[in-house]
C-alpha cells in the first residue's frame, strides 16, 4: 500500500459545486501539505499543517480550505469550484526535523472543473 | 525571495548519451536542494538531495547532481540515458527560513525525452 494515499484519483465536477479531496498517510509524519501542479508553473503550495491544531496558508490559498481531521488525514476543499481550479493536486508529508528531509508525495488527484 | 528556475521546458537526448537537466536557485543563506521525478500518471518520486558536504550527490536510478554554490546551480545528470528515464523532472529548494516548516519551492519542471 502507498504511504500517502489520495482519493479520488480523478474527478470531474461542475462550476459552483463543492468538492473535497482527501489525503491519508501511514508514515507517521506530523507535517502535511497540499500542492497544486499546473503545466509550466511547477508545484505551488496551497495549505500546510503541522498538526491538527495548526493550519497555515500557502502561496495560493484563495478559493480553498483544509481540514486536518487527525495526524494521518488532511483534506482539501473547494467550496465553489471554478474552471481555473482545474489542475493536478498533490498531497505531501514530511517529518519534523531539519530542513534536509525530503517530502513524500501521493499519486495525485486530477481535478477538472467544467 | 526564494525561487527556483529550470530554464528548459524540454530536454531531448538519445539513449546511451549523457543527459543534463538544469536548475538554478535563489535563496537566503544555505540551500537544501532536491530533485524529484514524475512519471506519467504517477506522483512525485524523490531522486536525490543536497544538504551539505560533497558537491556531487548520487541518487536513485543512476542519477547524480552537482551543487555549485558560485553559480547557484544544482544540475541533474546521468552518464547514459535510458528510454525509461523519459519523465517530468522537478528541482526544489528549501532554505533555512523555511526549514522549520518543511515548505518546498519548486521549479517549473523539465520534460526529459529519451529517444531510442
PDB file of C-alpha atoms in Angstrom:
ATOM      1  CA  UNK A   1       0.000   0.000   0.000  1.00  0.00           C
ATOM      2  CA  UNK A   2       1.084   3.548  -0.720  1.00  0.00           C
ATOM      3  CA  UNK A   3       2.409   5.583   2.202  1.00  0.00           C
ATOM      4  CA  UNK A   4       0.494   8.671   1.071  1.00  0.00           C
ATOM      5  CA  UNK A   5      -2.919   7.961  -0.434  1.00  0.00           C
ATOM      6  CA  UNK A   6      -5.123  10.442  -2.232  1.00  0.00           C
ATOM      7  CA  UNK A   7      -8.762   9.980  -3.134  1.00  0.00           C
ATOM      8  CA  UNK A   8     -10.239  10.331  -5.641  1.00  0.00           C
ATOM      9  CA  UNK A   9      -7.567   9.901  -8.319  1.00  0.00           C
ATOM     10  CA  UNK A  10      -9.668  11.628 -10.935  1.00  0.00           C
ATOM     11  CA  UNK A  11     -12.705  13.864 -10.641  1.00  0.00           C
ATOM     12  CA  UNK A  12     -14.797  15.921 -12.982  1.00  0.00           C
ATOM     13  CA  UNK A  13     -17.095  18.447 -11.373  1.00  0.00           C
ATOM     14  CA  UNK A  14     -19.264  21.352 -12.418  1.00  0.00           C
ATOM     15  CA  UNK A  15     -18.654  25.013 -11.757  1.00  0.00           C
ATOM     16  CA  UNK A  16     -20.076  26.069  -8.407  1.00  0.00           C
ATOM     17  CA  UNK A  17     -20.036  22.613  -6.841  1.00  0.00           C
ATOM     18  CA  UNK A  18     -18.321  21.857  -3.563  1.00  0.00           C
ATOM     19  CA  UNK A  19     -15.689  19.172  -3.730  1.00  0.00           C
ATOM     20  CA  UNK A  20     -13.352  17.568  -1.218  1.00  0.00           C
ATOM     21  CA  UNK A  21     -10.054  15.882  -1.934  1.00  0.00           C
ATOM     22  CA  UNK A  22      -8.774  13.551   0.718  1.00  0.00           C
ATOM     23  CA  UNK A  23      -5.316  12.522   1.796  1.00  0.00           C
ATOM     24  CA  UNK A  24      -4.210   9.940   4.312  1.00  0.00           C
ATOM     25  CA  UNK A  25      -0.734   8.818   5.293  1.00  0.00           C
ATOM     26  CA  UNK A  26       0.815   5.913   7.118  1.00  0.00           C
ATOM     27  CA  UNK A  27       4.266   7.449   7.519  1.00  0.00           C
ATOM     28  CA  UNK A  28       3.535   8.927  10.933  1.00  0.00           C
ATOM     29  CA  UNK A  29       4.650  12.382   9.839  1.00  0.00           C
ATOM     30  CA  UNK A  30       3.399  15.487  11.595  1.00  0.00           C
ATOM     31  CA  UNK A  31       3.568  17.777   8.597  1.00  0.00           C
ATOM     32  CA  UNK A  32       1.202  17.594   5.681  1.00  0.00           C
ATOM     33  CA  UNK A  33       0.878  19.765   2.580  1.00  0.00           C
ATOM     34  CA  UNK A  34      -1.388  20.368  -0.372  1.00  0.00           C
ATOM     35  CA  UNK A  35       0.202  21.450  -3.636  1.00  0.00           C
ATOM     36  CA  UNK A  36      -1.273  22.266  -6.996  1.00  0.00           C
ATOM     37  CA  UNK A  37       0.523  21.452 -10.253  1.00  0.00           C
ATOM     38  CA  UNK A  38      -0.125  23.384 -13.449  1.00  0.00           C
ATOM     39  CA  UNK A  39       1.836  22.961 -16.706  1.00  0.00           C
ATOM     40  CA  UNK A  40       4.740  25.365 -16.864  1.00  0.00           C
ATOM     41  CA  UNK A  41       4.248  26.521 -13.283  1.00  0.00           C
ATOM     42  CA  UNK A  42       5.575  23.608 -11.296  1.00  0.00           C
ATOM     43  CA  UNK A  43       4.002  22.875  -7.915  1.00  0.00           C
ATOM     44  CA  UNK A  44       2.609  25.650  -5.771  1.00  0.00           C
ATOM     45  CA  UNK A  45       1.734  25.362  -2.097  1.00  0.00           C
ATOM     46  CA  UNK A  46      -1.939  25.788  -1.162  1.00  0.00           C
ATOM     47  CA  UNK A  47      -2.007  24.945   2.562  1.00  0.00           C
ATOM     48  CA  UNK A  48       0.130  23.165   5.080  1.00  0.00           C
ATOM     49  CA  UNK A  49      -0.355  21.791   8.566  1.00  0.00           C
ATOM     50  CA  UNK A  50       1.951  20.898  11.426  1.00  0.00           C
ATOM     51  CA  UNK A  51      -0.692  19.118  13.464  1.00  0.00           C
ATOM     52  CA  UNK A  52      -4.463  19.019  13.882  1.00  0.00           C
ATOM     53  CA  UNK A  53      -4.497  22.446  15.535  1.00  0.00           C
ATOM     54  CA  UNK A  54      -2.024  24.165  13.252  1.00  0.00           C
ATOM     55  CA  UNK A  55      -3.143  25.122   9.748  1.00  0.00           C
ATOM     56  CA  UNK A  56      -1.275  27.600   7.579  1.00  0.00           C
ATOM     57  CA  UNK A  57      -1.931  29.245   4.242  1.00  0.00           C
ATOM     58  CA  UNK A  58       0.439  28.729   1.380  1.00  0.00           C
ATOM     59  CA  UNK A  59       1.009  30.983  -1.590  1.00  0.00           C
ATOM     60  CA  UNK A  60      -2.288  30.254  -3.382  1.00  0.00           C
ATOM     61  CA  UNK A  61      -4.896  29.556  -0.699  1.00  0.00           C
ATOM     62  CA  UNK A  62      -7.726  31.699  -2.087  1.00  0.00           C
ATOM     63  CA  UNK A  63     -10.726  29.576  -3.035  1.00  0.00           C
ATOM     64  CA  UNK A  64      -9.549  26.611  -0.961  1.00  0.00           C
ATOM     65  CA  UNK A  65      -9.963  25.413   2.609  1.00  0.00           C
ATOM     66  CA  UNK A  66      -8.494  22.485   4.506  1.00  0.00           C
ATOM     67  CA  UNK A  67      -9.224  20.270   7.463  1.00  0.00           C
ATOM     68  CA  UNK A  68      -6.736  18.220   9.473  1.00  0.00           C
ATOM     69  CA  UNK A  69      -9.012  15.593  10.986  1.00  0.00           C
ATOM     70  CA  UNK A  70      -6.199  13.580  12.517  1.00  0.00           C
ATOM     71  CA  UNK A  71      -2.463  13.318  12.278  1.00  0.00           C
ATOM     72  CA  UNK A  72      -2.913  10.971   9.345  1.00  0.00           C
ATOM     73  CA  UNK A  73      -5.651  12.811   7.443  1.00  0.00           C
ATOM     74  CA  UNK A  74      -5.611  16.147   5.641  1.00  0.00           C
ATOM     75  CA  UNK A  75      -8.469  17.171   3.341  1.00  0.00           C
ATOM     76  CA  UNK A  76      -8.628  19.938   0.774  1.00  0.00           C
ATOM     77  CA  UNK A  77     -11.980  21.524  -0.116  1.00  0.00           C
ATOM     78  CA  UNK A  78     -13.078  23.717  -2.963  1.00  0.00           C
ATOM     79  CA  UNK A  79     -16.192  25.441  -1.637  1.00  0.00           C
ATOM     80  CA  UNK A  80     -17.379  26.595  -5.051  1.00  0.00           C
ATOM     81  CA  UNK A  81     -15.272  25.152  -7.829  1.00  0.00           C
ATOM     82  CA  UNK A  82     -14.309  27.282 -10.809  1.00  0.00           C
ATOM     83  CA  UNK A  83     -12.697  26.234 -14.109  1.00  0.00           C
ATOM     84  CA  UNK A  84      -9.283  27.752 -13.306  1.00  0.00           C
ATOM     85  CA  UNK A  85      -9.038  25.325 -10.401  1.00  0.00           C
ATOM     86  CA  UNK A  86      -8.647  22.561 -12.959  1.00  0.00           C
ATOM     87  CA  UNK A  87      -5.249  21.093 -12.084  1.00  0.00           C
ATOM     88  CA  UNK A  88      -3.358  18.148 -10.657  1.00  0.00           C
ATOM     89  CA  UNK A  89      -3.377  18.242  -6.854  1.00  0.00           C
ATOM     90  CA  UNK A  90      -0.761  16.596  -4.683  1.00  0.00           C
ATOM     91  CA  UNK A  91      -0.712  15.848  -1.005  1.00  0.00           C
ATOM     92  CA  UNK A  92       2.680  15.503   0.668  1.00  0.00           C
ATOM     93  CA  UNK A  93       4.096  14.723   4.091  1.00  0.00           C
ATOM     94  CA  UNK A  94       7.389  15.323   5.801  1.00  0.00           C
ATOM     95  CA  UNK A  95       8.760  14.589   9.248  1.00  0.00           C
ATOM     96  CA  UNK A  96       9.626  17.194  11.792  1.00  0.00           C
ATOM     97  CA  UNK A  97      13.293  17.947  11.967  1.00  0.00           C
ATOM     98  CA  UNK A  98      15.967  19.591   9.921  1.00  0.00           C
ATOM     99  CA  UNK A  99      15.365  21.189   6.579  1.00  0.00           C
ATOM    100  CA  UNK A 100      17.185  18.398   4.843  1.00  0.00           C
ATOM    101  CA  UNK A 101      14.411  15.838   4.957  1.00  0.00           C
ATOM    102  CA  UNK A 102      12.617  15.116   1.745  1.00  0.00           C
ATOM    103  CA  UNK A 103       8.866  15.268   1.317  1.00  0.00           C
ATOM    104  CA  UNK A 104       6.795  12.249   0.322  1.00  0.00           C
ATOM    105  CA  UNK A 105       4.037  12.679  -2.221  1.00  0.00           C
ATOM    106  CA  UNK A 106       0.768  10.974  -3.003  1.00  0.00           C
ATOM    107  CA  UNK A 107      -0.076   9.926  -6.541  1.00  0.00           C
ATOM    108  CA  UNK A 108      -2.144  12.995  -7.211  1.00  0.00           C
ATOM    109  CA  UNK A 109      -5.762  13.876  -7.897  1.00  0.00           C
ATOM    110  CA  UNK A 110      -6.598  15.157 -11.352  1.00  0.00           C
ATOM    111  CA  UNK A 111      -9.473  17.600 -10.974  1.00  0.00           C
ATOM    112  CA  UNK A 112     -11.406  19.008 -13.904  1.00  0.00           C
ATOM    113  CA  UNK A 113     -13.951  21.768 -13.369  1.00  0.00           C
ATOM    114  CA  UNK A 114     -16.352  22.207 -16.278  1.00  0.00           C
TER     115      UNK A 114
ATOM    116  CA  UNK B   1      12.599  35.824  -2.173  1.00  0.00           C
ATOM    117  CA  UNK B   2      13.248  32.166  -2.698  1.00  0.00           C
ATOM    118  CA  UNK B   3      12.981  30.893  -6.241  1.00  0.00           C
ATOM    119  CA  UNK B   4      13.968  28.018  -8.465  1.00  0.00           C
ATOM    120  CA  UNK B   5      14.382  28.159 -12.217  1.00  0.00           C
ATOM    121  CA  UNK B   6      14.531  25.314 -14.695  1.00  0.00           C
ATOM    122  CA  UNK B   7      15.408  27.130 -17.913  1.00  0.00           C
ATOM    123  CA  UNK B   8      14.494  24.310 -20.297  1.00  0.00           C
ATOM    124  CA  UNK B   9      10.914  23.183 -20.770  1.00  0.00           C
ATOM    125  CA  UNK B  10      12.126  20.065 -22.563  1.00  0.00           C
ATOM    126  CA  UNK B  11      15.388  18.218 -22.987  1.00  0.00           C
ATOM    127  CA  UNK B  12      15.829  15.698 -25.775  1.00  0.00           C
ATOM    128  CA  UNK B  13      18.624  13.134 -25.715  1.00  0.00           C
ATOM    129  CA  UNK B  14      19.419   9.899 -27.490  1.00  0.00           C
ATOM    130  CA  UNK B  15      19.533   6.692 -25.488  1.00  0.00           C
ATOM    131  CA  UNK B  16      23.040   5.978 -24.265  1.00  0.00           C
ATOM    132  CA  UNK B  17      24.107   9.607 -24.346  1.00  0.00           C
ATOM    133  CA  UNK B  18      24.726  11.664 -21.217  1.00  0.00           C
ATOM    134  CA  UNK B  19      21.926  13.915 -20.034  1.00  0.00           C
ATOM    135  CA  UNK B  20      21.781  17.130 -18.060  1.00  0.00           C
ATOM    136  CA  UNK B  21      18.684  18.834 -16.668  1.00  0.00           C
ATOM    137  CA  UNK B  22      19.467  22.326 -15.433  1.00  0.00           C
ATOM    138  CA  UNK B  23      18.372  24.034 -12.230  1.00  0.00           C
ATOM    139  CA  UNK B  24      19.345  27.352 -10.675  1.00  0.00           C
ATOM    140  CA  UNK B  25      18.132  28.725  -7.383  1.00  0.00           C
ATOM    141  CA  UNK B  26      17.934  31.878  -5.331  1.00  0.00           C
ATOM    142  CA  UNK B  27      17.680  31.694  -1.542  1.00  0.00           C
ATOM    143  CA  UNK B  28      18.888  33.476   1.537  1.00  0.00           C
ATOM    144  CA  UNK B  29      21.548  31.502   3.284  1.00  0.00           C
ATOM    145  CA  UNK B  30      22.447  27.914   2.610  1.00  0.00           C
ATOM    146  CA  UNK B  31      20.036  25.920   0.470  1.00  0.00           C
ATOM    147  CA  UNK B  32      18.648  22.443   0.801  1.00  0.00           C
ATOM    148  CA  UNK B  33      18.167  21.198  -2.774  1.00  0.00           C
ATOM    149  CA  UNK B  34      16.088  18.341  -4.110  1.00  0.00           C
ATOM    150  CA  UNK B  35      15.263  16.608  -7.382  1.00  0.00           C
ATOM    151  CA  UNK B  36      12.009  14.793  -7.940  1.00  0.00           C
ATOM    152  CA  UNK B  37      10.762  12.807 -10.948  1.00  0.00           C
ATOM    153  CA  UNK B  38       7.187  12.387 -12.104  1.00  0.00           C
ATOM    154  CA  UNK B  39       6.316   9.523 -14.404  1.00  0.00           C
ATOM    155  CA  UNK B  40       3.022   9.674 -16.325  1.00  0.00           C
ATOM    156  CA  UNK B  41       0.007   9.202 -14.048  1.00  0.00           C
ATOM    157  CA  UNK B  42       2.243   8.878 -11.032  1.00  0.00           C
ATOM    158  CA  UNK B  43       3.126  11.045  -8.063  1.00  0.00           C
ATOM    159  CA  UNK B  44       6.453  12.697  -7.459  1.00  0.00           C
ATOM    160  CA  UNK B  45       9.295  10.394  -6.553  1.00  0.00           C
ATOM    161  CA  UNK B  46      12.335  11.606  -4.676  1.00  0.00           C
ATOM    162  CA  UNK B  47      15.615  11.215  -6.603  1.00  0.00           C
ATOM    163  CA  UNK B  48      18.316  12.906  -4.559  1.00  0.00           C
ATOM    164  CA  UNK B  49      19.159  15.839  -2.337  1.00  0.00           C
ATOM    165  CA  UNK B  50      21.991  18.142  -1.369  1.00  0.00           C
ATOM    166  CA  UNK B  51      22.226  19.175   2.255  1.00  0.00           C
ATOM    167  CA  UNK B  52      25.895  19.732   2.915  1.00  0.00           C
ATOM    168  CA  UNK B  53      29.246  18.168   2.208  1.00  0.00           C
ATOM    169  CA  UNK B  54      30.357  16.724  -1.127  1.00  0.00           C
ATOM    170  CA  UNK B  55      29.138  18.821  -4.035  1.00  0.00           C
ATOM    171  CA  UNK B  56      28.433  15.733  -6.140  1.00  0.00           C
ATOM    172  CA  UNK B  57      25.386  13.909  -4.889  1.00  0.00           C
ATOM    173  CA  UNK B  58      24.368  10.457  -6.080  1.00  0.00           C
ATOM    174  CA  UNK B  59      20.776   9.323  -6.104  1.00  0.00           C
ATOM    175  CA  UNK B  60      18.320   6.766  -7.401  1.00  0.00           C
ATOM    176  CA  UNK B  61      18.338   5.157 -10.869  1.00  0.00           C
ATOM    177  CA  UNK B  62      21.919   6.217 -11.606  1.00  0.00           C
ATOM    178  CA  UNK B  63      21.214   9.935 -11.382  1.00  0.00           C
ATOM    179  CA  UNK B  64      23.573  12.411  -9.785  1.00  0.00           C
ATOM    180  CA  UNK B  65      23.589  16.158  -9.286  1.00  0.00           C
ATOM    181  CA  UNK B  66      26.308  18.707  -8.801  1.00  0.00           C
ATOM    182  CA  UNK B  67      25.908  21.577  -6.369  1.00  0.00           C
ATOM    183  CA  UNK B  68      27.723  24.724  -7.488  1.00  0.00           C
ATOM    184  CA  UNK B  69      27.486  27.492  -4.919  1.00  0.00           C
ATOM    185  CA  UNK B  70      29.151  30.182  -7.001  1.00  0.00           C
ATOM    186  CA  UNK B  71      26.780  29.595  -9.909  1.00  0.00           C
ATOM    187  CA  UNK B  72      23.809  28.852  -7.613  1.00  0.00           C
ATOM    188  CA  UNK B  73      23.093  25.749  -9.656  1.00  0.00           C
ATOM    189  CA  UNK B  74      22.136  22.151  -8.981  1.00  0.00           C
ATOM    190  CA  UNK B  75      22.075  20.391 -12.343  1.00  0.00           C
ATOM    191  CA  UNK B  76      20.834  16.814 -12.622  1.00  0.00           C
ATOM    192  CA  UNK B  77      22.994  14.435 -14.643  1.00  0.00           C
ATOM    193  CA  UNK B  78      23.205  10.873 -15.801  1.00  0.00           C
ATOM    194  CA  UNK B  79      26.118   9.400 -17.762  1.00  0.00           C
ATOM    195  CA  UNK B  80      23.983   7.201 -20.023  1.00  0.00           C
ATOM    196  CA  UNK B  81      20.291   7.914 -20.606  1.00  0.00           C
ATOM    197  CA  UNK B  82      17.628   5.221 -20.852  1.00  0.00           C
ATOM    198  CA  UNK B  83      14.311   5.444 -22.672  1.00  0.00           C
ATOM    199  CA  UNK B  84      12.685   4.685 -19.312  1.00  0.00           C
ATOM    200  CA  UNK B  85      14.164   7.919 -17.918  1.00  0.00           C
ATOM    201  CA  UNK B  86      11.651   9.866 -20.002  1.00  0.00           C
ATOM    202  CA  UNK B  87       9.571  11.795 -17.480  1.00  0.00           C
ATOM    203  CA  UNK B  88       8.961  15.208 -15.921  1.00  0.00           C
ATOM    204  CA  UNK B  89      11.693  16.375 -13.565  1.00  0.00           C
ATOM    205  CA  UNK B  90      11.351  18.968 -10.818  1.00  0.00           C
ATOM    206  CA  UNK B  91      14.026  20.799  -8.903  1.00  0.00           C
ATOM    207  CA  UNK B  92      13.051  22.143  -5.476  1.00  0.00           C
ATOM    208  CA  UNK B  93      14.685  24.206  -2.744  1.00  0.00           C
ATOM    209  CA  UNK B  94      14.187  24.827   0.920  1.00  0.00           C
ATOM    210  CA  UNK B  95      16.174  27.477   2.763  1.00  0.00           C
ATOM    211  CA  UNK B  96      16.897  27.896   6.412  1.00  0.00           C
ATOM    212  CA  UNK B  97      13.970  30.258   6.856  1.00  0.00           C
ATOM    213  CA  UNK B  98      11.502  27.604   5.728  1.00  0.00           C
ATOM    214  CA  UNK B  99      13.392  24.657   7.123  1.00  0.00           C
ATOM    215  CA  UNK B 100      11.125  24.539  10.156  1.00  0.00           C
ATOM    216  CA  UNK B 101       8.015  24.496   8.021  1.00  0.00           C
ATOM    217  CA  UNK B 102       9.281  21.992   5.516  1.00  0.00           C
ATOM    218  CA  UNK B 103       7.929  24.043   2.631  1.00  0.00           C
ATOM    219  CA  UNK B 104       9.476  23.401  -0.750  1.00  0.00           C
ATOM    220  CA  UNK B 105       9.758  25.862  -3.619  1.00  0.00           C
ATOM    221  CA  UNK B 106       9.567  24.090  -6.978  1.00  0.00           C
ATOM    222  CA  UNK B 107      10.876  24.916 -10.398  1.00  0.00           C
ATOM    223  CA  UNK B 108       8.620  24.844 -13.429  1.00  0.00           C
ATOM    224  CA  UNK B 109       9.594  21.327 -14.397  1.00  0.00           C
ATOM    225  CA  UNK B 110      11.572  19.952 -17.335  1.00  0.00           C
ATOM    226  CA  UNK B 111      10.317  17.193 -19.584  1.00  0.00           C
ATOM    227  CA  UNK B 112      13.054  14.741 -20.463  1.00  0.00           C
ATOM    228  CA  UNK B 113      12.547  12.821 -23.684  1.00  0.00           C
ATOM    229  CA  UNK B 114      14.979   9.993 -24.365  1.00  0.00           C
ATOM    230  CA  UNK B 115      14.795   8.644 -27.914  1.00  0.00           C
ATOM    231  CA  UNK B 116      15.827   5.068 -28.773  1.00  0.00           C
TER     232      UNK B 116
END
